[in-house]
């Protein structure tokens, strides 16, 4: 299995770096439209089968260290992410990544965060139009992206990668786009709650990117004036809608005596709205879209930033 996976990983790495592209223009077109997608699909399919066998053989143990090292060395997680741009291969590449993250989440997340191309691919996928695919497939893709980005954010790797590669504007733009494009139908009743929507997960990632560690070890959400205006312009209306929804949901639960979160002040959308409202330019934008109603609700809970606004 190690030898087979080594060869598969090597060839996937080679074709992803376009080493085998013919010089002849006609053959190059044939390679890019026919041979490359087919060969990549077969190699990923073989890699998936080997990983399935490895997981079964391991019997709930971690994947063999040598196999994991091979996958990381040849950047198979990045190659799988990049393959998502091809609608015909989304399901297969998602299966491979799911196996890897289920078995070796820490190592795979580290590999993703250490690659600028991988992080940018994640952000590009957030903006990808999945219209031609079935809604089930689109839901799976967005849930996978949301959970992966949240895991990166929770480990601190996402913020470090964004700062290291200086891609803050790309990160904000992609996360804002993902929040605004959430139009997936809910399968369960609890999915209607704002706290369970994908936009909340993306908002958590955005809050993480803007959170700084203070000298005393505490953390604080700090949004600069430029970022505040950018977020207000792109997400101001969405933020206000999410905040209002949380208060309405809490009131509805109290009315019907349904158990639910009483303390909603720790929600990422509430934190972000308060943070950007500290800047006059961003506050002006929020005022123009009717954001004072949302800020008034937060102020009613005693939040000083909202009261000042």
PDB file of N, CA and C in Angstrom, residues 83-132:
ATOM      1  N   UNK A  83      -9.033  20.108  -6.908  1.00  0.00           N
ATOM      2  CA  UNK A  83      -9.870  19.279  -7.785  1.00  0.00           C
ATOM      3  C   UNK A  83     -11.342  19.640  -7.667  1.00  0.00           C
ATOM      4  N   UNK A  84     -11.720  20.331  -6.587  1.00  0.00           N
ATOM      5  CA  UNK A  84     -13.131  20.698  -6.393  1.00  0.00           C
ATOM      6  C   UNK A  84     -13.623  21.665  -7.451  1.00  0.00           C
ATOM      7  N   UNK A  85     -12.700  22.303  -8.150  1.00  0.00           N
ATOM      8  CA  UNK A  85     -13.112  23.232  -9.204  1.00  0.00           C
ATOM      9  C   UNK A  85     -13.689  22.483 -10.408  1.00  0.00           C
ATOM     10  N   UNK A  86     -13.465  21.179 -10.440  1.00  0.00           N
ATOM     11  CA  UNK A  86     -14.036  20.334 -11.488  1.00  0.00           C
ATOM     12  C   UNK A  86     -15.290  19.669 -10.930  1.00  0.00           C
ATOM     13  N   UNK A  87     -16.490  20.032 -11.403  1.00  0.00           N
ATOM     14  CA  UNK A  87     -17.737  19.482 -10.852  1.00  0.00           C
ATOM     15  C   UNK A  87     -17.800  17.963 -10.858  1.00  0.00           C
ATOM     16  N   UNK A  88     -17.136  17.331 -11.830  1.00  0.00           N
ATOM     17  CA  UNK A  88     -17.214  15.876 -11.960  1.00  0.00           C
ATOM     18  C   UNK A  88     -16.410  15.138 -10.902  1.00  0.00           C
ATOM     19  N   UNK A  89     -15.570  15.859 -10.159  1.00  0.00           N
ATOM     20  CA  UNK A  89     -14.670  15.185  -9.231  1.00  0.00           C
ATOM     21  C   UNK A  89     -14.867  15.632  -7.786  1.00  0.00           C
ATOM     22  N   UNK A  90     -15.850  16.514  -7.562  1.00  0.00           N
ATOM     23  CA  UNK A  90     -16.073  17.048  -6.216  1.00  0.00           C
ATOM     24  C   UNK A  90     -16.331  15.935  -5.199  1.00  0.00           C
ATOM     25  N   UNK A  91     -17.242  15.030  -5.529  1.00  0.00           N
ATOM     26  CA  UNK A  91     -17.593  13.966  -4.579  1.00  0.00           C
ATOM     27  C   UNK A  91     -16.388  13.118  -4.196  1.00  0.00           C
ATOM     28  N   UNK A  92     -15.601  12.731  -5.185  1.00  0.00           N
ATOM     29  CA  UNK A  92     -14.450  11.863  -4.944  1.00  0.00           C
ATOM     30  C   UNK A  92     -13.392  12.553  -4.100  1.00  0.00           C
ATOM     31  N   UNK A  93     -13.025  13.767  -4.465  1.00  0.00           N
ATOM     32  CA  UNK A  93     -12.000  14.488  -3.706  1.00  0.00           C
ATOM     33  C   UNK A  93     -12.478  14.803  -2.289  1.00  0.00           C
ATOM     34  N   UNK A  94     -13.786  15.031  -2.140  1.00  0.00           N
ATOM     35  CA  UNK A  94     -14.355  15.274  -0.811  1.00  0.00           C
ATOM     36  C   UNK A  94     -14.239  14.021   0.056  1.00  0.00           C
ATOM     37  N   UNK A  95     -14.459  12.853  -0.554  1.00  0.00           N
ATOM     38  CA  UNK A  95     -14.323  11.592   0.187  1.00  0.00           C
ATOM     39  C   UNK A  95     -12.904  11.408   0.693  1.00  0.00           C
ATOM     40  N   UNK A  96     -11.917  11.689  -0.168  1.00  0.00           N
ATOM     41  CA  UNK A  96     -10.514  11.534   0.228  1.00  0.00           C
ATOM     42  C   UNK A  96     -10.177  12.474   1.382  1.00  0.00           C
ATOM     43  N   UNK A  97     -10.581  13.737   1.251  1.00  0.00           N
ATOM     44  CA  UNK A  97     -10.297  14.709   2.316  1.00  0.00           C
ATOM     45  C   UNK A  97     -11.017  14.362   3.612  1.00  0.00           C
ATOM     46  N   UNK A  98     -12.228  13.860   3.502  1.00  0.00           N
ATOM     47  CA  UNK A  98     -12.990  13.483   4.698  1.00  0.00           C
ATOM     48  C   UNK A  98     -12.294  12.361   5.451  1.00  0.00           C
ATOM     49  N   UNK A  99     -11.799  11.368   4.717  1.00  0.00           N
ATOM     50  CA  UNK A  99     -11.056  10.262   5.355  1.00  0.00           C
ATOM     51  C   UNK A  99      -9.840  10.802   6.092  1.00  0.00           C
ATOM     52  N   UNK A 100      -9.095  11.683   5.435  1.00  0.00           N
ATOM     53  CA  UNK A 100      -7.873  12.234   6.032  1.00  0.00           C
ATOM     54  C   UNK A 100      -8.182  13.063   7.274  1.00  0.00           C
ATOM     55  N   UNK A 101      -9.203  13.912   7.186  1.00  0.00           N
ATOM     56  CA  UNK A 101      -9.536  14.762   8.325  1.00  0.00           C
ATOM     57  C   UNK A 101     -10.139  13.971   9.479  1.00  0.00           C
ATOM     58  N   UNK A 102     -10.865  12.911   9.168  1.00  0.00           N
ATOM     59  CA  UNK A 102     -11.436  12.071  10.227  1.00  0.00           C
ATOM     60  C   UNK A 102     -10.350  11.325  10.984  1.00  0.00           C
ATOM     61  N   UNK A 103      -9.303  10.931  10.269  1.00  0.00           N
ATOM     62  CA  UNK A 103      -8.260  10.104  10.880  1.00  0.00           C
ATOM     63  C   UNK A 103      -7.096  10.923  11.439  1.00  0.00           C
ATOM     64  N   UNK A 104      -6.707  11.969  10.726  1.00  0.00           N
ATOM     65  CA  UNK A 104      -5.515  12.743  11.112  1.00  0.00           C
ATOM     66  C   UNK A 104      -5.779  14.231  10.952  1.00  0.00           C
ATOM     67  N   UNK A 105      -6.774  14.735  11.673  1.00  0.00           N
ATOM     68  CA  UNK A 105      -7.184  16.124  11.475  1.00  0.00           C
ATOM     69  C   UNK A 105      -6.063  17.119  11.733  1.00  0.00           C
ATOM     70  N   UNK A 106      -5.346  16.946  12.831  1.00  0.00           N
ATOM     71  CA  UNK A 106      -4.316  17.915  13.203  1.00  0.00           C
ATOM     72  C   UNK A 106      -3.229  18.036  12.134  1.00  0.00           C
ATOM     73  N   UNK A 107      -2.753  16.892  11.646  1.00  0.00           N
ATOM     74  CA  UNK A 107      -1.686  16.908  10.643  1.00  0.00           C
ATOM     75  C   UNK A 107      -2.165  17.490   9.317  1.00  0.00           C
ATOM     76  N   UNK A 108      -3.362  17.140   8.905  1.00  0.00           N
ATOM     77  CA  UNK A 108      -3.884  17.620   7.626  1.00  0.00           C
ATOM     78  C   UNK A 108      -4.166  19.115   7.685  1.00  0.00           C
ATOM     79  N   UNK A 109      -4.734  19.581   8.804  1.00  0.00           N
ATOM     80  CA  UNK A 109      -4.987  21.019   8.954  1.00  0.00           C
ATOM     81  C   UNK A 109      -3.682  21.804   8.953  1.00  0.00           C
ATOM     82  N   UNK A 110      -2.651  21.230   9.576  1.00  0.00           N
ATOM     83  CA  UNK A 110      -1.341  21.885   9.588  1.00  0.00           C
ATOM     84  C   UNK A 110      -0.779  21.981   8.172  1.00  0.00           C
ATOM     85  N   UNK A 111      -0.951  20.893   7.403  1.00  0.00           N
ATOM     86  CA  UNK A 111      -0.467  20.892   6.020  1.00  0.00           C
ATOM     87  C   UNK A 111      -1.195  21.942   5.190  1.00  0.00           C
ATOM     88  N   UNK A 112      -2.492  22.075   5.391  1.00  0.00           N
ATOM     89  CA  UNK A 112      -3.274  23.071   4.655  1.00  0.00           C
ATOM     90  C   UNK A 112      -2.855  24.489   5.024  1.00  0.00           C
ATOM     91  N   UNK A 113      -2.672  24.726   6.333  1.00  0.00           N
ATOM     92  CA  UNK A 113      -2.355  26.079   6.796  1.00  0.00           C
ATOM     93  C   UNK A 113      -0.942  26.510   6.429  1.00  0.00           C
ATOM     94  N   UNK A 114      -0.066  25.546   6.142  1.00  0.00           N
ATOM     95  CA  UNK A 114       1.312  25.877   5.773  1.00  0.00           C
ATOM     96  C   UNK A 114       1.467  26.171   4.282  1.00  0.00           C
ATOM     97  N   UNK A 115       0.385  26.013   3.538  1.00  0.00           N
ATOM     98  CA  UNK A 115       0.435  26.233   2.098  1.00  0.00           C
ATOM     99  C   UNK A 115      -0.442  27.425   1.718  1.00  0.00           C
ATOM    100  N   UNK A 116       0.176  28.449   1.166  1.00  0.00           N
ATOM    101  CA  UNK A 116      -0.586  29.624   0.732  1.00  0.00           C
ATOM    102  C   UNK A 116      -1.592  29.237  -0.346  1.00  0.00           C
ATOM    103  N   UNK A 117      -1.186  28.347  -1.228  1.00  0.00           N
ATOM    104  CA  UNK A 117      -2.076  27.922  -2.306  1.00  0.00           C
ATOM    105  C   UNK A 117      -3.308  27.205  -1.752  1.00  0.00           C
ATOM    106  N   UNK A 118      -3.112  26.398  -0.696  1.00  0.00           N
ATOM    107  CA  UNK A 118      -4.235  25.681  -0.096  1.00  0.00           C
ATOM    108  C   UNK A 118      -5.229  26.637   0.545  1.00  0.00           C
ATOM    109  N   UNK A 119      -4.726  27.613   1.282  1.00  0.00           N
ATOM    110  CA  UNK A 119      -5.600  28.588   1.942  1.00  0.00           C
ATOM    111  C   UNK A 119      -6.362  29.408   0.905  1.00  0.00           C
ATOM    112  N   UNK A 120      -5.666  29.851  -0.144  1.00  0.00           N
ATOM    113  CA  UNK A 120      -6.334  30.629  -1.185  1.00  0.00           C
ATOM    114  C   UNK A 120      -7.366  29.786  -1.931  1.00  0.00           C
ATOM    115  N   UNK A 121      -7.072  28.489  -2.105  1.00  0.00           N
ATOM    116  CA  UNK A 121      -8.037  27.595  -2.748  1.00  0.00           C
ATOM    117  C   UNK A 121      -9.287  27.457  -1.897  1.00  0.00           C
ATOM    118  N   UNK A 122      -9.112  27.345  -0.580  1.00  0.00           N
ATOM    119  CA  UNK A 122     -10.262  27.290   0.326  1.00  0.00           C
ATOM    120  C   UNK A 122     -11.131  28.538   0.170  1.00  0.00           C
ATOM    121  N   UNK A 123     -10.486  29.696   0.116  1.00  0.00           N
ATOM    122  CA  UNK A 123     -11.230  30.942  -0.029  1.00  0.00           C
ATOM    123  C   UNK A 123     -11.905  31.028  -1.404  1.00  0.00           C
ATOM    124  N   UNK A 124     -11.222  30.546  -2.440  1.00  0.00           N
ATOM    125  CA  UNK A 124     -11.823  30.551  -3.783  1.00  0.00           C
ATOM    126  C   UNK A 124     -13.059  29.658  -3.827  1.00  0.00           C
ATOM    127  N   UNK A 125     -12.999  28.525  -3.128  1.00  0.00           N
ATOM    128  CA  UNK A 125     -14.123  27.587  -3.119  1.00  0.00           C
ATOM    129  C   UNK A 125     -15.350  28.191  -2.434  1.00  0.00           C
ATOM    130  N   UNK A 126     -15.113  29.085  -1.469  1.00  0.00           N
ATOM    131  CA  UNK A 126     -16.234  29.744  -0.792  1.00  0.00           C
ATOM    132  C   UNK A 126     -17.043  30.595  -1.765  1.00  0.00           C
ATOM    133  N   UNK A 127     -16.374  31.076  -2.803  1.00  0.00           N
ATOM    134  CA  UNK A 127     -17.047  31.942  -3.780  1.00  0.00           C
ATOM    135  C   UNK A 127     -17.489  31.191  -5.026  1.00  0.00           C
ATOM    136  N   UNK A 128     -17.236  29.875  -5.047  1.00  0.00           N
ATOM    137  CA  UNK A 128     -17.540  29.105  -6.251  1.00  0.00           C
ATOM    138  C   UNK A 128     -19.038  28.902  -6.418  1.00  0.00           C
ATOM    139  N   UNK A 129     -19.501  29.040  -7.638  1.00  0.00           N
ATOM    140  CA  UNK A 129     -20.911  28.842  -7.962  1.00  0.00           C
ATOM    141  C   UNK A 129     -21.164  27.356  -8.198  1.00  0.00           C
ATOM    142  N   UNK A 130     -22.000  26.761  -7.342  1.00  0.00           N
ATOM    143  CA  UNK A 130     -22.303  25.334  -7.453  1.00  0.00           C
ATOM    144  C   UNK A 130     -23.658  25.105  -8.107  1.00  0.00           C
ATOM    145  N   UNK A 131     -24.101  26.059  -8.904  1.00  0.00           N
ATOM    146  CA  UNK A 131     -25.420  25.975  -9.519  1.00  0.00           C
ATOM    147  C   UNK A 131     -25.709  24.692 -10.268  1.00  0.00           C
ATOM    148  N   UNK A 132     -24.814  24.203 -11.149  1.00  0.00           N
ATOM    149  CA  UNK A 132     -25.112  23.006 -11.932  1.00  0.00           C
ATOM    150  C   UNK A 132     -25.263  21.751 -11.091  1.00  0.00           C
TER     151      UNK A 132
END
